[in-house]
């Protein structure tokens, strides 16, 4: 950890969260890396895990009883199952409460749709 107590790696970020949420945070991380193996991972300036694939893609934040799975451009992503929540200008999220949530085909489809959206922006 950095001197200010901020995590410097995604592992440190996960390990600094509530013990009961660490396994779920690791599962979200693994899900992202499995579905989008060519994504890059880093901590953003707010010390939150961020993933990029053809531009800003997604990230996650550990909460007390769920993981907030963030979609940076979620307002523009095709979401046929209406999983995304939020009212921000661009960012949307899904509350992941269990590993079973990650097994839903709609979650995989949503993440792949986010990659497709990002690719459409870089193709122009």
XYZ file of N, CA, C and O in Angstrom:
496
model
N 0.839 -1.188 0.000
C 0.000 0.000 0.000
C 0.880 1.247 0.000
O 1.928 1.267 0.597
N 0.366 2.255 -0.661
C 1.061 3.537 -0.678
C 1.006 4.159 0.709
O 0.201 3.778 1.558
N 1.846 5.122 0.927
C 1.936 5.779 2.229
C 0.597 6.352 2.665
O 0.276 6.358 3.847
N -0.238 6.840 1.735
C -1.527 7.426 2.087
C -2.581 6.359 2.378
O -3.728 6.681 2.627
N -2.212 5.095 2.314
C -3.161 4.012 2.553
C -3.945 3.607 1.317
O -4.830 2.776 1.395
N -3.627 4.192 0.168
C -4.300 3.832 -1.070
C -3.649 2.589 -1.660
O -2.426 2.473 -1.671
N -4.460 1.669 -2.163
C -3.872 0.489 -2.811
C -3.132 0.890 -4.081
O -3.496 1.858 -4.747
N -2.100 0.133 -4.392
C -1.309 0.384 -5.598
C -1.541 -0.669 -6.674
O -1.121 -0.485 -7.814
N -2.199 -1.768 -6.317
C -2.490 -2.829 -7.276
C -3.935 -3.282 -7.080
O -4.548 -3.017 -6.039
N -4.449 -3.993 -8.067
C -5.805 -4.520 -7.951
C -5.869 -5.538 -6.819
O -6.837 -5.567 -6.050
N -4.827 -6.338 -6.652
C -4.806 -7.286 -5.535
C -4.907 -6.558 -4.195
O -5.664 -6.976 -3.312
N -4.167 -5.477 -4.033
C -4.236 -4.702 -2.793
C -5.628 -4.107 -2.604
O -6.144 -4.076 -1.490
N -6.231 -3.635 -3.696
C -7.589 -3.087 -3.606
C -8.555 -4.162 -3.098
O -9.343 -3.919 -2.174
N -8.506 -5.341 -3.693
C -9.407 -6.423 -3.284
C -9.153 -6.803 -1.832
O -10.093 -6.949 -1.045
N -7.893 -6.946 -1.457
C -7.554 -7.349 -0.090
C -7.913 -6.304 0.950
O -8.029 -6.620 2.129
N -8.107 -5.051 0.526
C -8.479 -3.999 1.473
C -9.987 -3.933 1.693
O -10.453 -3.209 2.570
N -10.753 -4.676 0.901
C -12.212 -4.682 1.035
C -12.671 -5.595 2.154
O -11.877 -6.336 2.741
N -13.965 -5.563 2.467
C -14.507 -6.453 3.496
C -14.199 -7.913 3.170
O -14.344 -8.330 2.014
N -13.784 -8.656 4.157
C -13.371 -10.050 3.953
C -14.439 -10.865 3.229
O -14.124 -11.671 2.352
N -15.707 -10.629 3.576
C -16.789 -11.415 2.984
C -17.047 -11.057 1.512
O -17.772 -11.771 0.819
N -16.449 -9.992 1.010
C -16.652 -9.594 -0.387
C -15.433 -9.873 -1.267
O -15.510 -9.741 -2.491
N -14.323 -10.280 -0.673
C -13.092 -10.453 -1.449
C -13.199 -11.558 -2.495
O -12.747 -11.382 -3.631
N -13.811 -12.683 -2.161
C -13.938 -13.776 -3.137
C -14.821 -13.345 -4.305
O -14.525 -13.669 -5.463
N -15.880 -12.605 -4.019
C -16.759 -12.141 -5.087
C -16.035 -11.114 -5.970
O -16.173 -11.133 -7.192
N -15.233 -10.253 -5.362
C -14.446 -9.289 -6.141
C -13.469 -10.030 -7.061
O -13.308 -9.666 -8.231
N -12.835 -11.073 -6.548
C -11.923 -11.862 -7.389
C -12.683 -12.542 -8.532
O -12.168 -12.664 -9.651
N -13.910 -12.971 -8.238
C -14.720 -13.611 -9.280
C -15.089 -12.619 -10.378
O -15.051 -12.956 -11.570
N -15.426 -11.388 -10.001
C -15.733 -10.363 -11.002
C -14.491 -10.086 -11.852
O -14.562 -10.026 -13.079
N -13.363 -9.953 -11.193
C -12.097 -9.724 -11.910
C -11.837 -10.858 -12.893
O -11.505 -10.632 -14.057
N -11.983 -12.089 -12.439
C -11.767 -13.253 -13.295
C -12.752 -13.310 -14.454
O -12.390 -13.681 -15.579
N -13.987 -12.940 -14.193
C -15.014 -12.910 -15.230
C -14.627 -11.934 -16.340
O -14.685 -12.266 -17.526
N -14.212 -10.745 -15.957
C -13.805 -9.746 -16.940
C -12.635 -10.279 -17.768
O -12.643 -10.214 -18.999
N -11.642 -10.837 -17.102
C -10.452 -11.323 -17.797
C -10.756 -12.535 -18.673
O -10.115 -12.729 -19.704
N -11.721 -13.344 -18.277
C -12.105 -14.506 -19.085
C -12.864 -14.067 -20.336
O -12.591 -14.542 -21.444
N -13.821 -13.165 -20.169
C -14.664 -12.740 -21.288
C -13.901 -11.838 -22.255
O -14.101 -11.902 -23.464
N -13.010 -11.013 -21.722
C -12.241 -10.071 -22.549
C -10.749 -10.278 -22.254
O -10.112 -9.472 -21.586
N -10.179 -11.388 -22.753
C -8.798 -11.719 -22.386
C -7.754 -10.698 -22.821
O -6.674 -10.642 -22.236
N -8.079 -9.867 -23.807
C -7.098 -8.878 -24.269
C -7.261 -7.520 -23.582
O -6.605 -6.553 -23.955
N -8.100 -7.447 -22.545
C -8.263 -6.169 -21.844
C -7.029 -5.879 -20.984
O -6.284 -6.777 -20.626
N -6.842 -4.608 -20.704
C -5.766 -4.213 -19.795
C -6.391 -3.819 -18.466
O -7.520 -3.328 -18.410
N -5.645 -4.022 -17.403
C -6.128 -3.784 -16.048
C -5.220 -2.783 -15.355
O -4.004 -2.867 -15.471
N -5.828 -1.847 -14.644
C -5.059 -0.895 -13.833
C -5.978 -0.313 -12.765
O -7.191 -0.508 -12.808
N -5.389 0.384 -11.821
C -6.187 1.173 -10.887
C -6.303 2.570 -11.474
O -5.314 3.150 -11.921
N -7.519 3.104 -11.466
C -7.687 4.459 -11.983
C -7.261 5.472 -10.916
O -6.848 5.073 -9.817
N -7.322 6.767 -11.193
C -6.872 7.765 -10.207
C -7.612 7.728 -8.869
O -7.124 8.243 -7.876
N -8.793 7.098 -8.844
C -9.557 6.977 -7.597
C -9.311 5.632 -6.916
O -10.040 5.237 -6.020
N -8.283 4.914 -7.375
C -7.889 3.612 -6.826
C -8.967 2.550 -6.996
O -9.167 1.696 -6.139
N -9.663 2.599 -8.111
C -10.691 1.615 -8.446
C -10.212 0.821 -9.657
O -9.704 1.413 -10.615
N -10.353 -0.509 -9.641
C -9.938 -1.306 -10.793
C -10.680 -0.879 -12.055
O -11.903 -0.701 -12.042
N -9.913 -0.728 -13.123
C -10.453 -0.274 -14.401
C -9.898 -1.169 -15.503
O -8.727 -1.543 -15.481
N -10.743 -1.478 -16.464
C -10.368 -2.349 -17.575
C -10.613 -1.617 -18.879
O -11.627 -0.928 -19.045
N -9.668 -1.763 -19.780
C -9.750 -1.112 -21.074
C -9.641 -2.155 -22.175
O -8.816 -3.069 -22.094
N -10.466 -2.001 -23.181
C -10.408 -2.807 -24.395
C -10.964 -1.915 -25.500
O -12.159 -1.619 -25.505
N -10.106 -1.403 -26.331
C -10.497 -0.452 -27.375
C -11.066 0.815 -26.740
O -11.983 1.424 -27.281
N -10.578 1.167 -25.569
C -11.047 2.336 -24.823
C -11.554 1.917 -23.453
O -11.552 0.729 -23.110
N -11.998 2.867 -22.647
C -12.503 2.550 -21.311
C -13.680 1.586 -21.395
O -14.625 1.824 -22.151
N -13.612 0.506 -20.645
C -14.621 -0.547 -20.754
C -15.450 -0.675 -19.483
O -16.646 -0.407 -19.479
N -14.802 -1.101 -18.403
C -15.548 -1.404 -17.190
C -14.624 -1.340 -15.981
O -13.433 -1.083 -16.101
N -15.182 -1.596 -14.831
C -14.432 -1.645 -13.589
C -15.339 -2.182 -12.500
O -16.473 -2.580 -12.769
N -14.822 -2.195 -11.292
C -15.684 -2.626 -10.192
C -15.284 -1.947 -8.900
O -14.143 -1.532 -8.722
N -16.272 -1.808 -8.027
C -16.054 -1.261 -6.693
C -16.645 -2.236 -5.694
O -17.740 -2.769 -5.901
N -15.933 -2.422 -4.603
C -16.412 -3.302 -3.543
C -17.305 -2.506 -2.608
O -16.903 -1.467 -2.085
N -18.520 -2.988 -2.419
C -19.448 -2.400 -1.449
C -19.591 -3.378 -0.284
O -18.926 -4.417 -0.246
N -20.434 -3.068 0.652
C -20.589 -3.911 1.833
C -21.256 -5.245 1.524
O -20.855 -6.279 2.053
N -22.260 -5.227 0.632
C -23.022 -6.446 0.363
C -23.089 -6.835 -1.108
O -23.852 -7.721 -1.485
N -22.331 -6.147 -1.940
C -22.306 -6.476 -3.363
C -21.055 -5.859 -3.990
O -20.356 -5.083 -3.354
N -20.837 -6.219 -5.239
C -19.791 -5.597 -6.043
C -20.510 -4.755 -7.094
O -21.402 -5.253 -7.795
N -20.154 -3.502 -7.181
C -20.709 -2.643 -8.210
C -19.851 -2.818 -9.456
O -18.696 -2.408 -9.493
N -20.418 -3.470 -10.447
C -19.746 -3.754 -11.714
C -20.069 -2.588 -12.647
O -21.191 -2.430 -13.116
N -19.082 -1.741 -12.868
C -19.265 -0.491 -13.600
C -19.014 -0.660 -15.097
O -18.042 -1.304 -15.490
N -19.873 -0.064 -15.888
C -19.694 -0.020 -17.333
C -19.513 1.451 -17.703
O -20.457 2.241 -17.620
N -18.293 1.805 -18.063
C -17.916 3.205 -18.254
C -18.815 3.901 -19.277
O -19.228 5.036 -19.078
N -19.144 3.217 -20.351
C -20.006 3.787 -21.389
C -21.352 3.066 -21.426
O -21.972 2.913 -22.476
N -21.805 2.651 -20.263
C -23.007 1.835 -20.161
C -24.257 2.447 -20.748
O -25.146 1.731 -21.218
N -24.360 3.754 -20.743
C -25.531 4.420 -21.305
C -25.672 4.157 -22.797
O -26.754 4.287 -23.351
N -24.592 3.744 -23.446
C -24.587 3.564 -24.891
C -24.541 2.095 -25.309
O -24.566 1.790 -26.496
N -24.461 1.190 -24.325
C -24.289 -0.243 -24.595
C -25.652 -0.918 -24.752
O -26.569 -0.677 -23.966
N -25.764 -1.775 -25.762
C -26.984 -2.557 -25.970
C -27.171 -3.490 -24.777
O -26.293 -4.291 -24.461
N -28.316 -3.366 -24.102
C -28.603 -4.099 -22.863
C -29.994 -4.721 -22.946
O -30.929 -4.275 -22.277
N -30.155 -5.781 -23.769
C -31.498 -6.346 -23.969
C -32.136 -6.913 -22.700
O -33.365 -6.951 -22.588
N -31.339 -7.341 -21.731
C -31.888 -7.893 -20.483
C -32.145 -6.810 -19.439
O -32.589 -7.118 -18.329
N -31.851 -5.559 -19.764
C -32.060 -4.418 -18.855
C -31.386 -4.645 -17.492
O -31.976 -4.424 -16.444
N -30.120 -5.044 -17.545
C -29.355 -5.277 -16.320
C -28.782 -3.991 -15.737
O -28.578 -3.889 -14.526
N -28.508 -3.024 -16.588
C -27.799 -1.821 -16.152
C -28.689 -0.885 -15.346
O -29.866 -0.683 -15.670
N -28.101 -0.321 -14.301
C -28.774 0.651 -13.443
C -27.985 1.949 -13.479
O -26.810 1.964 -13.817
N -28.629 3.017 -13.052
C -27.948 4.293 -12.932
C -28.522 5.339 -13.867
O -29.213 5.023 -14.835
N -28.198 6.580 -13.563
C -28.742 7.693 -14.331
C -27.661 8.676 -14.768
O -27.971 9.774 -15.207
N -26.406 8.301 -14.625
C -25.320 9.194 -14.998
C -25.292 9.464 -16.488
O -25.960 8.799 -17.275
N -24.506 10.426 -16.877
C -24.391 10.826 -18.283
C -23.909 9.662 -19.158
O -24.362 9.488 -20.272
N -23.009 8.852 -18.636
C -22.443 7.761 -19.419
C -22.380 6.442 -18.640
O -22.765 5.403 -19.136
N -21.873 6.493 -17.434
C -21.615 5.286 -16.640
C -22.908 4.640 -16.135
O -23.842 5.327 -15.736
N -22.935 3.322 -16.190
C -24.020 2.522 -15.631
C -23.381 1.376 -14.845
O -22.186 1.121 -14.961
N -24.189 0.648 -14.075
C -23.636 -0.425 -13.263
C -24.632 -1.568 -13.091
O -25.824 -1.409 -13.326
N -24.084 -2.702 -12.665
C -24.856 -3.872 -12.275
C -24.381 -4.239 -10.875
O -23.168 -4.310 -10.637
N -25.297 -4.485 -9.966
C -24.925 -4.935 -8.624
C -24.789 -6.453 -8.658
O -25.765 -7.167 -8.874
N -23.571 -6.932 -8.427
C -23.294 -8.367 -8.406
C -23.323 -8.800 -6.945
O -22.490 -8.363 -6.148
N -24.287 -9.654 -6.604
C -24.477 -10.067 -5.210
C -23.977 -11.478 -4.932
O -23.819 -11.856 -3.778
N -23.742 -12.239 -6.009
C -23.228 -13.604 -5.837
C -22.522 -14.032 -7.117
O -22.719 -13.421 -8.182
N -21.740 -15.082 -6.999
C -21.047 -15.588 -8.182
C -22.042 -16.116 -9.208
O -21.764 -16.115 -10.404
N -23.233 -16.531 -8.755
C -24.264 -16.994 -9.690
C -24.676 -15.886 -10.650
O -25.021 -16.170 -11.806
N -24.618 -14.629 -10.211
C -24.941 -13.510 -11.101
C -24.015 -13.488 -12.313
O -24.430 -13.110 -13.412
N -22.771 -13.882 -12.109
C -21.790 -13.877 -13.196
C -21.992 -15.036 -14.168
O -21.453 -15.010 -15.277
N -22.755 -16.038 -13.756
C -23.005 -17.203 -14.607
C -24.125 -16.953 -15.608
O -24.302 -17.729 -16.549
N -24.859 -15.872 -15.406
C -25.977 -15.566 -16.306
C -25.436 -15.219 -17.700
O -24.549 -14.374 -17.831
N -25.976 -15.838 -18.738
C -25.520 -15.529 -20.096
C -25.679 -14.038 -20.429
O -24.890 -13.489 -21.200
N -26.666 -13.400 -19.839
C -26.901 -11.981 -20.101
C -25.741 -11.110 -19.627
O -25.478 -10.050 -20.208
N -25.052 -11.533 -18.573
C -23.895 -10.772 -18.086
C -22.754 -10.832 -19.099
O -22.123 -9.820 -19.389
N -22.498 -12.010 -19.610
C -21.453 -12.186 -20.629
C -21.810 -11.359 -21.868
O -20.975 -10.643 -22.422
N -23.068 -11.445 -22.283
C -23.522 -10.700 -23.454
C -23.351 -9.191 -23.244
O -22.900 -8.477 -24.144
N -23.676 -8.710 -22.051
C -23.554 -7.286 -21.759
C -22.103 -6.825 -21.876
O -21.811 -5.791 -22.495
N -21.193 -7.594 -21.307
C -19.783 -7.222 -21.375
C -19.278 -7.264 -22.818
O -18.559 -6.360 -23.260
N -19.672 -8.264 -23.561
C -19.268 -8.332 -24.966
C -19.880 -7.186 -25.775
O -19.239 -6.650 -26.679
N -21.104 -6.792 -25.436
C -21.730 -5.646 -26.110
C -20.958 -4.359 -25.818
O -20.853 -3.480 -26.680
N -20.417 -4.248 -24.609
C -19.608 -3.070 -24.266
C -18.331 -3.037 -25.104
O -17.912 -1.975 -25.575
N -17.719 -4.192 -25.309
C -16.532 -4.267 -26.165
C -16.905 -3.894 -27.600
O -16.192 -3.127 -28.260
N -18.028 -4.408 -28.085
C -18.487 -4.096 -29.438
C -18.708 -2.601 -29.595
O -18.309 -2.000 -30.609
N -19.313 -1.975 -28.592
C -19.519 -0.528 -28.655
C -18.179 0.198 -28.749
O -18.007 1.086 -29.573
N -17.229 -0.197 -27.901
C -15.910 0.451 -27.930
C -15.242 0.275 -29.298
O -14.633 1.205 -29.821
N -15.353 -0.908 -29.867
C -14.753 -1.150 -31.181
C -15.392 -0.248 -32.242
O -14.720 0.216 -33.148
N -16.692 -0.016 -32.100
C -17.383 0.828 -33.092
C -16.835 2.261 -33.039
O -16.820 2.958 -34.056
N -16.389 2.700 -31.882
C -15.847 4.045 -31.742
C -14.456 4.158 -32.344
O -14.089 5.206 -32.874
N -13.671 3.088 -32.247
C -12.305 3.132 -32.769
C -12.262 2.837 -34.259
O -11.252 3.088 -34.897
N -13.349 2.324 -34.806
C -13.398 1.993 -36.231
C -13.658 3.227 -37.093
O -13.472 3.201 -38.280
N -14.096 4.291 -36.451
C -14.448 5.508 -37.210
C -13.232 6.266 -37.656
O -12.187 6.219 -37.145
